[in-house]
Amino acid sequence: MRTALVTGATAGIGEATVRTLVESGWRCVATGRRKERLDALVEELGPDNVQAACFDVTDEAGRDAALDALPDAFAGIDLLVNNAGLALGTSAAQDSDLADWKIMIDTNVTALVSLTHKLLPVLIERKGAIVNLSSVAANYPYAGGNVYGGTKAFVRQFTLGLRSDLHGTGVRVCSIEPGMVETEFTLVRTGGNAEAHEKLYGGADPMTAGDIAETIRWVAELPPHLNIDTLELMPVSQSYAGFQVAREP
Ligand code: NAP
């Protein structure tokens, strides 16, 4: 039985990924800060299939203590899904809160790099796989995307760098780059603004967390000689916008 560690499994894409992987016969370590949600997932899917590791990804000591406390059967990780992440704010750079920028960098970049560094030896030993959650925001700038887009561009480029460094080890690495997925993402980004959530997703038939989870499962279960380097997905309702031009009045 193979074991996956999924960060950010208390909501959205991460939670759906745990469900999908367990359905497909994986054991999962589900992580996140909201313990009651992790406990509910363990209760629902069973402790033989899911173990909770409750920690803030930006707290390395807390993370290590939680991972060290896992039962032996869950210690050997074959698949790392670096999913925990967030956007905070939609303001132009000049109007943004620096504290929000730092939280995004700490969570989306520093914590992801740190956990990956920690697990690389076991992933190499087990010829495992890493799936990193980047975003279309990595590839297409948009107004108000500033630091969020920057963090996701880092995730994409870090993924490609890992591919090079892990050459010959058998470890597979993939950057998943979704467009609009209806999750708690916009509620988090806007500080709980349900209207903003509804305005963005309403009538747009966005992708679901389950769509991305199924993609992650597919990537992870491909034959060992195949690597999906990057994978960009959007709902059919979403496409590209043009450039903007500032004119003299
Ligand atoms: P979500 O529903 O808000 O879920 C985010 C998850 O990340 C939660 O489980 C949250 O858990 C966890 N998380 C955030 N900060 C954390 C921290 N400091 N420590 C531990 N866990 C933390 O959002 P989602 O849409 O599923 O997002 C998942 C990933 O997909 C993110 O990396 C996001 O950037 C990316 N993505 C999303 C979309 C989209 O349209 N939704 C598009 C492209 C990429 P706790 O709050 O319980 O800690």
PDB file of C-alpha atoms and ligand atoms in Angstrom:
ATOM      1  CA  MET A   1       0.000   0.000   0.000  1.00  0.00           C
ATOM      2  CA  ARG A   2       1.425   3.393  -0.968  1.00  0.00           C
ATOM      3  CA  THR A   3       1.302   6.397   1.329  1.00  0.00           C
ATOM      4  CA  ALA A   4       0.635  10.029   0.386  1.00  0.00           C
ATOM      5  CA  LEU A   5       1.127  13.137   2.483  1.00  0.00           C
ATOM      6  CA  VAL A   6      -1.321  15.866   1.474  1.00  0.00           C
ATOM      7  CA  THR A   7      -0.900  19.340   2.936  1.00  0.00           C
ATOM      8  CA  GLY A   8      -3.975  21.542   3.293  1.00  0.00           C
ATOM      9  CA  ALA A   9      -6.381  18.606   3.609  1.00  0.00           C
ATOM     10  CA  THR A  10      -8.964  20.434   5.744  1.00  0.00           C
ATOM     11  CA  ALA A  11     -10.710  21.999   2.728  1.00  0.00           C
ATOM     12  CA  GLY A  12     -10.938  22.268  -1.034  1.00  0.00           C
ATOM     13  CA  ILE A  13      -8.429  20.522  -3.285  1.00  0.00           C
ATOM     14  CA  GLY A  14      -6.451  18.883  -0.472  1.00  0.00           C
ATOM     15  CA  GLU A  15      -9.486  17.371   1.219  1.00  0.00           C
ATOM     16  CA  ALA A  16     -10.812  16.085  -2.119  1.00  0.00           C
ATOM     17  CA  THR A  17      -7.372  14.655  -2.909  1.00  0.00           C
ATOM     18  CA  VAL A  18      -7.331  12.643   0.315  1.00  0.00           C
ATOM     19  CA  ARG A  19     -10.781  11.217  -0.461  1.00  0.00           C
ATOM     20  CA  THR A  20      -9.817  10.375  -4.064  1.00  0.00           C
ATOM     21  CA  LEU A  21      -6.493   8.778  -3.141  1.00  0.00           C
ATOM     22  CA  VAL A  22      -8.043   6.678  -0.363  1.00  0.00           C
ATOM     23  CA  GLU A  23     -10.766   5.547  -2.777  1.00  0.00           C
ATOM     24  CA  SER A  24      -7.963   4.496  -5.110  1.00  0.00           C
ATOM     25  CA  GLY A  25      -6.205   2.424  -2.423  1.00  0.00           C
ATOM     26  CA  TRP A  26      -3.676   4.897  -1.001  1.00  0.00           C
ATOM     27  CA  ARG A  27      -2.982   5.542   2.665  1.00  0.00           C
ATOM     28  CA  CYS A  28      -2.973   9.283   3.400  1.00  0.00           C
ATOM     29  CA  VAL A  29      -1.466  11.610   5.946  1.00  0.00           C
ATOM     30  CA  ALA A  30      -3.877  14.566   6.015  1.00  0.00           C
ATOM     31  CA  THR A  31      -2.458  17.846   7.297  1.00  0.00           C
ATOM     32  CA  GLY A  32      -3.802  21.303   8.106  1.00  0.00           C
ATOM     33  CA  ARG A  33      -4.382  23.630  11.053  1.00  0.00           C
ATOM     34  CA  ARG A  34      -8.086  22.880  11.666  1.00  0.00           C
ATOM     35  CA  LYS A  35      -7.907  19.773  13.828  1.00  0.00           C
ATOM     36  CA  GLU A  36     -11.660  19.134  13.978  1.00  0.00           C
ATOM     37  CA  ARG A  37     -11.797  18.855  10.182  1.00  0.00           C
ATOM     38  CA  LEU A  38      -8.847  16.445  10.117  1.00  0.00           C
ATOM     39  CA  ASP A  39     -10.443  14.357  12.868  1.00  0.00           C
ATOM     40  CA  ALA A  40     -13.720  14.225  10.903  1.00  0.00           C
ATOM     41  CA  LEU A  41     -11.835  12.995   7.814  1.00  0.00           C
ATOM     42  CA  VAL A  42     -10.101  10.250   9.842  1.00  0.00           C
ATOM     43  CA  GLU A  43     -13.433   9.269  11.377  1.00  0.00           C
ATOM     44  CA  GLU A  44     -15.102   9.117   7.968  1.00  0.00           C
ATOM     45  CA  LEU A  45     -12.377   7.312   6.006  1.00  0.00           C
ATOM     46  CA  GLY A  46     -10.950   5.202   8.851  1.00  0.00           C
ATOM     47  CA  PRO A  47      -7.629   5.371  10.751  1.00  0.00           C
ATOM     48  CA  ASP A  48      -6.114   2.558   8.669  1.00  0.00           C
ATOM     49  CA  ASN A  49      -6.539   4.775   5.598  1.00  0.00           C
ATOM     50  CA  VAL A  50      -6.020   8.289   6.969  1.00  0.00           C
ATOM     51  CA  GLN A  51      -3.940   9.691   9.803  1.00  0.00           C
ATOM     52  CA  ALA A  52      -4.115  13.343  10.797  1.00  0.00           C
ATOM     53  CA  ALA A  53      -1.041  15.491  11.327  1.00  0.00           C
ATOM     54  CA  CYS A  54      -2.233  18.850  12.632  1.00  0.00           C
ATOM     55  CA  PHE A  55       0.235  21.702  12.122  1.00  0.00           C
ATOM     56  CA  ASP A  56       0.807  25.094  10.585  1.00  0.00           C
ATOM     57  CA  VAL A  57       3.096  24.557   7.590  1.00  0.00           C
ATOM     58  CA  THR A  58       5.067  27.672   8.524  1.00  0.00           C
ATOM     59  CA  ASP A  59       5.962  26.180  11.938  1.00  0.00           C
ATOM     60  CA  GLU A  60       8.785  23.708  11.243  1.00  0.00           C
ATOM     61  CA  ALA A  61       9.059  22.470  14.852  1.00  0.00           C
ATOM     62  CA  GLY A  62       5.310  21.841  15.100  1.00  0.00           C
ATOM     63  CA  ARG A  63       5.368  20.120  11.712  1.00  0.00           C
ATOM     64  CA  ASP A  64       8.255  17.831  12.683  1.00  0.00           C
ATOM     65  CA  ALA A  65       6.624  16.895  16.016  1.00  0.00           C
ATOM     66  CA  ALA A  66       3.325  16.044  14.279  1.00  0.00           C
ATOM     67  CA  LEU A  67       5.040  13.970  11.572  1.00  0.00           C
ATOM     68  CA  ASP A  68       7.258  12.171  14.094  1.00  0.00           C
ATOM     69  CA  ALA A  69       4.140  11.119  16.023  1.00  0.00           C
ATOM     70  CA  LEU A  70       2.638   9.257  13.035  1.00  0.00           C
ATOM     71  CA  PRO A  71       2.290   5.468  13.291  1.00  0.00           C
ATOM     72  CA  ASP A  72       5.089   3.530  11.546  1.00  0.00           C
ATOM     73  CA  ALA A  73       2.766   2.422   8.734  1.00  0.00           C
ATOM     74  CA  PHE A  74       2.385   6.092   7.688  1.00  0.00           C
ATOM     75  CA  ALA A  75       6.050   7.079   8.018  1.00  0.00           C
ATOM     76  CA  GLY A  76       7.296   6.095   4.546  1.00  0.00           C
ATOM     77  CA  ILE A  77       5.940   8.703   2.165  1.00  0.00           C
ATOM     78  CA  ASP A  78       5.632   7.752  -1.538  1.00  0.00           C
ATOM     79  CA  LEU A  79       3.750  10.842  -2.691  1.00  0.00           C
ATOM     80  CA  LEU A  80       4.025  14.394  -1.405  1.00  0.00           C
ATOM     81  CA  VAL A  81       1.177  16.681  -2.464  1.00  0.00           C
ATOM     82  CA  ASN A  82       2.274  20.233  -1.654  1.00  0.00           C
ATOM     83  CA  ASN A  83      -1.190  21.769  -1.718  1.00  0.00           C
ATOM     84  CA  ALA A  84      -1.501  24.043   1.360  1.00  0.00           C
ATOM     85  CA  GLY A  85      -1.514  27.612   0.147  1.00  0.00           C
ATOM     86  CA  LEU A  86      -3.468  30.810  -0.056  1.00  0.00           C
ATOM     87  CA  ALA A  87      -3.970  34.197  -1.627  1.00  0.00           C
ATOM     88  CA  LEU A  88      -4.607  37.196   0.604  1.00  0.00           C
ATOM     89  CA  GLY A  89      -6.083  40.342  -0.878  1.00  0.00           C
ATOM     90  CA  THR A  90      -6.880  41.516  -4.393  1.00  0.00           C
ATOM     91  CA  SER A  91      -5.498  45.062  -4.174  1.00  0.00           C
ATOM     92  CA  ALA A  92      -2.909  46.599  -6.439  1.00  0.00           C
ATOM     93  CA  ALA A  93       0.637  46.240  -5.121  1.00  0.00           C
ATOM     94  CA  GLN A  94       0.751  49.878  -4.076  1.00  0.00           C
ATOM     95  CA  ASP A  95      -2.363  49.415  -1.920  1.00  0.00           C
ATOM     96  CA  SER A  96      -1.521  45.971  -0.518  1.00  0.00           C
ATOM     97  CA  ASP A  97      -0.711  45.023   3.038  1.00  0.00           C
ATOM     98  CA  LEU A  98       2.918  43.919   3.405  1.00  0.00           C
ATOM     99  CA  ALA A  99       1.910  41.508   6.180  1.00  0.00           C
ATOM    100  CA  ASP A 100      -0.346  39.659   3.694  1.00  0.00           C
ATOM    101  CA  TRP A 101       2.542  39.401   1.230  1.00  0.00           C
ATOM    102  CA  LYS A 102       4.774  37.881   3.884  1.00  0.00           C
ATOM    103  CA  ILE A 103       2.139  35.294   4.874  1.00  0.00           C
ATOM    104  CA  MET A 104       1.750  34.241   1.225  1.00  0.00           C
ATOM    105  CA  ILE A 105       5.509  33.902   0.761  1.00  0.00           C
ATOM    106  CA  ASP A 106       5.939  32.037   4.079  1.00  0.00           C
ATOM    107  CA  THR A 107       3.101  29.615   3.276  1.00  0.00           C
ATOM    108  CA  ASN A 108       3.261  29.133  -0.503  1.00  0.00           C
ATOM    109  CA  VAL A 109       7.045  29.275  -0.914  1.00  0.00           C
ATOM    110  CA  THR A 110       9.111  28.867   2.272  1.00  0.00           C
ATOM    111  CA  ALA A 111       6.977  26.156   3.884  1.00  0.00           C
ATOM    112  CA  LEU A 112       6.656  24.222   0.620  1.00  0.00           C
ATOM    113  CA  VAL A 113      10.404  24.278   0.086  1.00  0.00           C
ATOM    114  CA  SER A 114      11.072  23.263   3.685  1.00  0.00           C
ATOM    115  CA  LEU A 115       8.726  20.260   3.682  1.00  0.00           C
ATOM    116  CA  THR A 116      10.040  19.151   0.307  1.00  0.00           C
ATOM    117  CA  HIS A 117      13.630  19.364   1.590  1.00  0.00           C
ATOM    118  CA  LYS A 118      12.680  17.289   4.636  1.00  0.00           C
ATOM    119  CA  LEU A 119      11.019  14.539   2.604  1.00  0.00           C
ATOM    120  CA  LEU A 120      13.437  14.323  -0.335  1.00  0.00           C
ATOM    121  CA  PRO A 121      15.576  11.530   1.201  1.00  0.00           C
ATOM    122  CA  VAL A 122      12.580   9.229   1.775  1.00  0.00           C
ATOM    123  CA  LEU A 123      11.078  10.111  -1.613  1.00  0.00           C
ATOM    124  CA  ILE A 124      14.366   9.215  -3.313  1.00  0.00           C
ATOM    125  CA  GLU A 125      14.668   5.998  -1.307  1.00  0.00           C
ATOM    126  CA  ARG A 126      11.122   4.977  -2.334  1.00  0.00           C
ATOM    127  CA  LYS A 127      11.268   6.367  -5.913  1.00  0.00           C
ATOM    128  CA  GLY A 128       8.260   8.468  -5.007  1.00  0.00           C
ATOM    129  CA  ALA A 129       6.554  11.504  -6.500  1.00  0.00           C
ATOM    130  CA  ILE A 130       5.958  15.159  -5.717  1.00  0.00           C
ATOM    131  CA  VAL A 131       2.912  17.061  -6.930  1.00  0.00           C
ATOM    132  CA  ASN A 132       3.072  20.806  -6.353  1.00  0.00           C
ATOM    133  CA  LEU A 133       0.035  23.067  -6.563  1.00  0.00           C
ATOM    134  CA  SER A 134       0.954  26.069  -8.663  1.00  0.00           C
ATOM    135  CA  SER A 135      -1.690  28.081 -10.554  1.00  0.00           C
ATOM    136  CA  VAL A 136      -2.484  29.783 -13.845  1.00  0.00           C
ATOM    137  CA  ALA A 137      -1.497  32.878 -11.836  1.00  0.00           C
ATOM    138  CA  ALA A 138       2.092  31.638 -12.296  1.00  0.00           C
ATOM    139  CA  ASN A 139       1.780  31.976 -16.064  1.00  0.00           C
ATOM    140  CA  TYR A 140      -0.557  34.935 -16.674  1.00  0.00           C
ATOM    141  CA  PRO A 141      -0.308  38.115 -14.610  1.00  0.00           C
ATOM    142  CA  TYR A 142      -3.535  39.866 -13.615  1.00  0.00           C
ATOM    143  CA  ALA A 143      -4.244  43.054 -11.689  1.00  0.00           C
ATOM    144  CA  GLY A 144      -4.164  42.308  -7.970  1.00  0.00           C
ATOM    145  CA  GLY A 145      -2.318  39.020  -8.478  1.00  0.00           C
ATOM    146  CA  ASN A 146       1.122  40.486  -7.622  1.00  0.00           C
ATOM    147  CA  VAL A 147       2.679  38.393  -4.827  1.00  0.00           C
ATOM    148  CA  TYR A 148       0.263  35.468  -5.107  1.00  0.00           C
ATOM    149  CA  GLY A 149       1.221  35.071  -8.790  1.00  0.00           C
ATOM    150  CA  GLY A 150       4.877  35.451  -7.833  1.00  0.00           C
ATOM    151  CA  THR A 151       4.680  32.647  -5.285  1.00  0.00           C
ATOM    152  CA  LYS A 152       3.007  30.332  -7.773  1.00  0.00           C
ATOM    153  CA  ALA A 153       5.597  31.142 -10.456  1.00  0.00           C
ATOM    154  CA  PHE A 154       8.205  30.134  -7.882  1.00  0.00           C
ATOM    155  CA  VAL A 155       6.382  26.829  -7.309  1.00  0.00           C
ATOM    156  CA  ARG A 156       6.332  26.094 -11.049  1.00  0.00           C
ATOM    157  CA  GLN A 157      10.019  26.932 -11.519  1.00  0.00           C
ATOM    158  CA  PHE A 158      11.056  25.079  -8.352  1.00  0.00           C
ATOM    159  CA  THR A 159       9.203  22.026  -9.702  1.00  0.00           C
ATOM    160  CA  LEU A 160      11.116  22.173 -12.975  1.00  0.00           C
ATOM    161  CA  GLY A 161      14.396  22.625 -11.086  1.00  0.00           C
ATOM    162  CA  LEU A 162      13.600  19.582  -8.960  1.00  0.00           C
ATOM    163  CA  ARG A 163      13.020  17.605 -12.156  1.00  0.00           C
ATOM    164  CA  SER A 164      16.589  18.402 -13.202  1.00  0.00           C
ATOM    165  CA  ASP A 165      18.145  17.733  -9.812  1.00  0.00           C
ATOM    166  CA  LEU A 166      16.272  14.462  -9.339  1.00  0.00           C
ATOM    167  CA  HIS A 167      17.420  13.230 -12.745  1.00  0.00           C
ATOM    168  CA  GLY A 168      18.175   9.518 -12.543  1.00  0.00           C
ATOM    169  CA  THR A 169      16.582   8.997  -9.111  1.00  0.00           C
ATOM    170  CA  GLY A 170      13.226   7.767 -10.428  1.00  0.00           C
ATOM    171  CA  VAL A 171      11.413  10.463  -8.425  1.00  0.00           C
ATOM    172  CA  ARG A 172       8.631  12.123 -10.423  1.00  0.00           C
ATOM    173  CA  VAL A 173       7.726  15.790 -10.028  1.00  0.00           C
ATOM    174  CA  CYS A 174       4.739  17.701 -11.401  1.00  0.00           C
ATOM    175  CA  SER A 175       3.439  21.247 -11.255  1.00  0.00           C
ATOM    176  CA  ILE A 176      -0.373  21.377 -11.404  1.00  0.00           C
ATOM    177  CA  GLU A 177      -1.579  24.797 -12.574  1.00  0.00           C
ATOM    178  CA  PRO A 178      -5.340  25.208 -12.193  1.00  0.00           C
ATOM    179  CA  GLY A 179      -7.513  28.143 -13.161  1.00  0.00           C
ATOM    180  CA  MET A 180     -10.743  28.771 -11.282  1.00  0.00           C
ATOM    181  CA  VAL A 181     -11.700  26.038  -8.781  1.00  0.00           C
ATOM    182  CA  GLU A 182     -14.606  26.621  -6.400  1.00  0.00           C
ATOM    183  CA  THR A 183     -13.233  26.055  -2.878  1.00  0.00           C
ATOM    184  CA  GLU A 184     -12.751  28.230   0.216  1.00  0.00           C
ATOM    185  CA  PHE A 185      -9.932  30.006  -1.662  1.00  0.00           C
ATOM    186  CA  THR A 186     -11.878  33.229  -2.385  1.00  0.00           C
ATOM    187  CA  LEU A 187     -13.394  33.346   1.109  1.00  0.00           C
ATOM    188  CA  VAL A 188      -9.851  33.182   2.522  1.00  0.00           C
ATOM    189  CA  ARG A 189      -8.581  35.738   0.014  1.00  0.00           C
ATOM    190  CA  THR A 190     -11.306  38.261   0.836  1.00  0.00           C
ATOM    191  CA  GLY A 191     -11.444  37.718   4.606  1.00  0.00           C
ATOM    192  CA  GLY A 192     -14.725  35.759   4.460  1.00  0.00           C
ATOM    193  CA  ASN A 193     -16.663  37.813   1.882  1.00  0.00           C
ATOM    194  CA  ALA A 194     -19.445  35.451   0.726  1.00  0.00           C
ATOM    195  CA  GLU A 195     -20.609  37.992  -1.878  1.00  0.00           C
ATOM    196  CA  ALA A 196     -17.175  38.017  -3.526  1.00  0.00           C
ATOM    197  CA  HIS A 197     -17.221  34.212  -3.546  1.00  0.00           C
ATOM    198  CA  GLU A 198     -20.651  34.164  -5.226  1.00  0.00           C
ATOM    199  CA  LYS A 199     -19.693  36.913  -7.707  1.00  0.00           C
ATOM    200  CA  LEU A 200     -16.619  34.996  -8.871  1.00  0.00           C
ATOM    201  CA  TYR A 201     -18.062  31.500  -9.134  1.00  0.00           C
ATOM    202  CA  GLY A 202     -21.787  32.216  -9.683  1.00  0.00           C
ATOM    203  CA  GLY A 203     -22.957  31.058 -13.128  1.00  0.00           C
ATOM    204  CA  ALA A 204     -19.378  30.283 -14.200  1.00  0.00           C
ATOM    205  CA  ASP A 205     -19.470  26.509 -13.842  1.00  0.00           C
ATOM    206  CA  PRO A 206     -15.961  26.503 -12.319  1.00  0.00           C
ATOM    207  CA  MET A 207     -13.803  23.423 -11.812  1.00  0.00           C
ATOM    208  CA  THR A 208     -14.431  21.489  -8.610  1.00  0.00           C
ATOM    209  CA  ALA A 209     -11.919  20.348  -6.023  1.00  0.00           C
ATOM    210  CA  GLY A 210     -12.789  16.821  -7.145  1.00  0.00           C
ATOM    211  CA  ASP A 211     -11.688  17.648 -10.726  1.00  0.00           C
ATOM    212  CA  ILE A 212      -8.221  18.602  -9.489  1.00  0.00           C
ATOM    213  CA  ALA A 213      -8.059  15.675  -7.072  1.00  0.00           C
ATOM    214  CA  GLU A 214      -8.788  13.268  -9.913  1.00  0.00           C
ATOM    215  CA  THR A 215      -6.000  14.896 -11.951  1.00  0.00           C
ATOM    216  CA  ILE A 216      -3.552  14.519  -9.059  1.00  0.00           C
ATOM    217  CA  ARG A 217      -4.515  10.859  -8.710  1.00  0.00           C
ATOM    218  CA  TRP A 218      -3.999  10.336 -12.446  1.00  0.00           C
ATOM    219  CA  VAL A 219      -0.563  11.988 -12.359  1.00  0.00           C
ATOM    220  CA  ALA A 220       0.475   9.932  -9.317  1.00  0.00           C
ATOM    221  CA  GLU A 221      -0.684   6.619 -10.747  1.00  0.00           C
ATOM    222  CA  LEU A 222       0.866   6.851 -14.202  1.00  0.00           C
ATOM    223  CA  PRO A 223       3.395   4.137 -15.050  1.00  0.00           C
ATOM    224  CA  PRO A 224       6.792   4.885 -13.431  1.00  0.00           C
ATOM    225  CA  HIS A 225       8.476   5.820 -16.731  1.00  0.00           C
ATOM    226  CA  LEU A 226       6.086   8.740 -17.318  1.00  0.00           C
ATOM    227  CA  ASN A 227       6.381  12.237 -15.825  1.00  0.00           C
ATOM    228  CA  ILE A 228       3.867  15.037 -16.352  1.00  0.00           C
ATOM    229  CA  ASP A 229       6.108  18.085 -15.891  1.00  0.00           C
ATOM    230  CA  THR A 230       3.434  20.784 -15.847  1.00  0.00           C
ATOM    231  CA  LEU A 231      -0.300  20.596 -16.270  1.00  0.00           C
ATOM    232  CA  GLU A 232      -2.515  23.655 -16.760  1.00  0.00           C
ATOM    233  CA  LEU A 233      -6.273  23.271 -16.387  1.00  0.00           C
ATOM    234  CA  MET A 234      -9.171  25.721 -16.655  1.00  0.00           C
ATOM    235  CA  PRO A 235     -12.928  25.468 -16.690  1.00  0.00           C
ATOM    236  CA  VAL A 236     -14.291  25.899 -20.231  1.00  0.00           C
ATOM    237  CA  SER A 237     -15.890  29.158 -19.040  1.00  0.00           C
ATOM    238  CA  GLN A 238     -12.493  30.735 -18.293  1.00  0.00           C
ATOM    239  CA  SER A 239     -10.007  31.940 -20.922  1.00  0.00           C
ATOM    240  CA  TYR A 240      -7.508  34.726 -21.616  1.00  0.00           C
ATOM    241  CA  ALA A 241      -8.051  38.479 -21.395  1.00  0.00           C
ATOM    242  CA  GLY A 242      -6.170  41.120 -23.378  1.00  0.00           C
ATOM    243  CA  PHE A 243      -3.559  43.691 -22.422  1.00  0.00           C
ATOM    244  CA  GLN A 244      -4.540  46.967 -20.795  1.00  0.00           C
ATOM    245  CA  VAL A 245      -3.479  50.380 -22.101  1.00  0.00           C
ATOM    246  CA  ALA A 246      -3.395  53.517 -19.958  1.00  0.00           C
ATOM    247  CA  ARG A 247      -4.285  56.615 -22.063  1.00  0.00           C
ATOM    248  CA  GLU A 248      -4.022  60.337 -21.521  1.00  0.00           C
ATOM    249  CA  PRO A 249      -7.491  61.703 -20.657  1.00  0.00           C
TER     250      PRO A 249
HETATM  251  P1  NAP B   1      -8.821  26.242   0.324  1.00  0.00           P
HETATM  252  O1  NAP B   1     -10.142  25.570   0.159  1.00  0.00           O
HETATM  253  O2  NAP B   1      -8.778  27.564   0.996  1.00  0.00           O
HETATM  254  O3  NAP B   1      -7.811  25.219   1.071  1.00  0.00           O
HETATM  255  C1  NAP B   1      -6.536  25.643   1.450  1.00  0.00           C
HETATM  256  C2  NAP B   1      -5.902  24.616   2.375  1.00  0.00           C
HETATM  257  O4  NAP B   1      -4.578  25.088   2.727  1.00  0.00           O
HETATM  258  C3  NAP B   1      -6.669  24.422   3.667  1.00  0.00           C
HETATM  259  O5  NAP B   1      -6.740  23.054   3.969  1.00  0.00           O
HETATM  260  C4  NAP B   1      -5.821  25.149   4.702  1.00  0.00           C
HETATM  261  O6  NAP B   1      -5.888  24.467   5.955  1.00  0.00           O
HETATM  262  C5  NAP B   1      -4.416  24.974   4.127  1.00  0.00           C
HETATM  263  N1  NAP B   1      -3.507  25.987   4.644  1.00  0.00           N
HETATM  264  C6  NAP B   1      -3.458  27.301   4.359  1.00  0.00           C
HETATM  265  N2  NAP B   1      -2.514  27.918   5.109  1.00  0.00           N
HETATM  266  C7  NAP B   1      -1.960  26.954   5.895  1.00  0.00           C
HETATM  267  C8  NAP B   1      -0.952  26.949   6.908  1.00  0.00           C
HETATM  268  N3  NAP B   1      -0.306  28.065   7.260  1.00  0.00           N
HETATM  269  N4  NAP B   1      -0.646  25.779   7.499  1.00  0.00           N
HETATM  270  C9  NAP B   1      -1.277  24.638   7.161  1.00  0.00           C
HETATM  271  N5  NAP B   1      -2.231  24.567   6.219  1.00  0.00           N
HETATM  272  C10 NAP B   1      -2.568  25.717   5.602  1.00  0.00           C
HETATM  273  O7  NAP B   1      -8.111  26.483  -1.099  1.00  0.00           O
HETATM  274  P2  NAP B   1      -7.854  25.512  -2.360  1.00  0.00           P
HETATM  275  O8  NAP B   1      -8.444  26.183  -3.529  1.00  0.00           O
HETATM  276  O9  NAP B   1      -8.205  24.111  -2.072  1.00  0.00           O
HETATM  277  O10 NAP B   1      -6.278  25.702  -2.497  1.00  0.00           O
HETATM  278  C11 NAP B   1      -5.349  24.631  -2.481  1.00  0.00           C
HETATM  279  C12 NAP B   1      -4.142  25.012  -3.328  1.00  0.00           C
HETATM  280  O11 NAP B   1      -4.551  25.174  -4.689  1.00  0.00           O
HETATM  281  C13 NAP B   1      -3.470  26.329  -2.919  1.00  0.00           C
HETATM  282  O12 NAP B   1      -2.076  26.180  -2.970  1.00  0.00           O
HETATM  283  C14 NAP B   1      -3.959  27.305  -3.985  1.00  0.00           C
HETATM  284  O13 NAP B   1      -3.048  28.358  -4.177  1.00  0.00           O
HETATM  285  C15 NAP B   1      -4.043  26.390  -5.189  1.00  0.00           C
HETATM  286  N6  NAP B   1      -4.927  26.864  -6.270  1.00  0.00           N
HETATM  287  C16 NAP B   1      -6.238  27.123  -6.035  1.00  0.00           C
HETATM  288  C17 NAP B   1      -7.032  27.578  -7.091  1.00  0.00           C
HETATM  289  C18 NAP B   1      -8.492  27.913  -6.931  1.00  0.00           C
HETATM  290  O14 NAP B   1      -9.068  28.539  -7.831  1.00  0.00           O
HETATM  291  N7  NAP B   1      -9.134  27.518  -5.847  1.00  0.00           N
HETATM  292  C19 NAP B   1      -6.470  27.778  -8.360  1.00  0.00           C
HETATM  293  C20 NAP B   1      -5.118  27.502  -8.551  1.00  0.00           C
HETATM  294  C21 NAP B   1      -4.349  27.033  -7.496  1.00  0.00           C
HETATM  295  P3  NAP B   1      -6.093  25.172   7.402  1.00  0.00           P
HETATM  296  O15 NAP B   1      -6.713  26.520   7.163  1.00  0.00           O
HETATM  297  O16 NAP B   1      -6.959  24.231   8.158  1.00  0.00           O
HETATM  298  O17 NAP B   1      -4.722  25.237   7.948  1.00  0.00           O
END
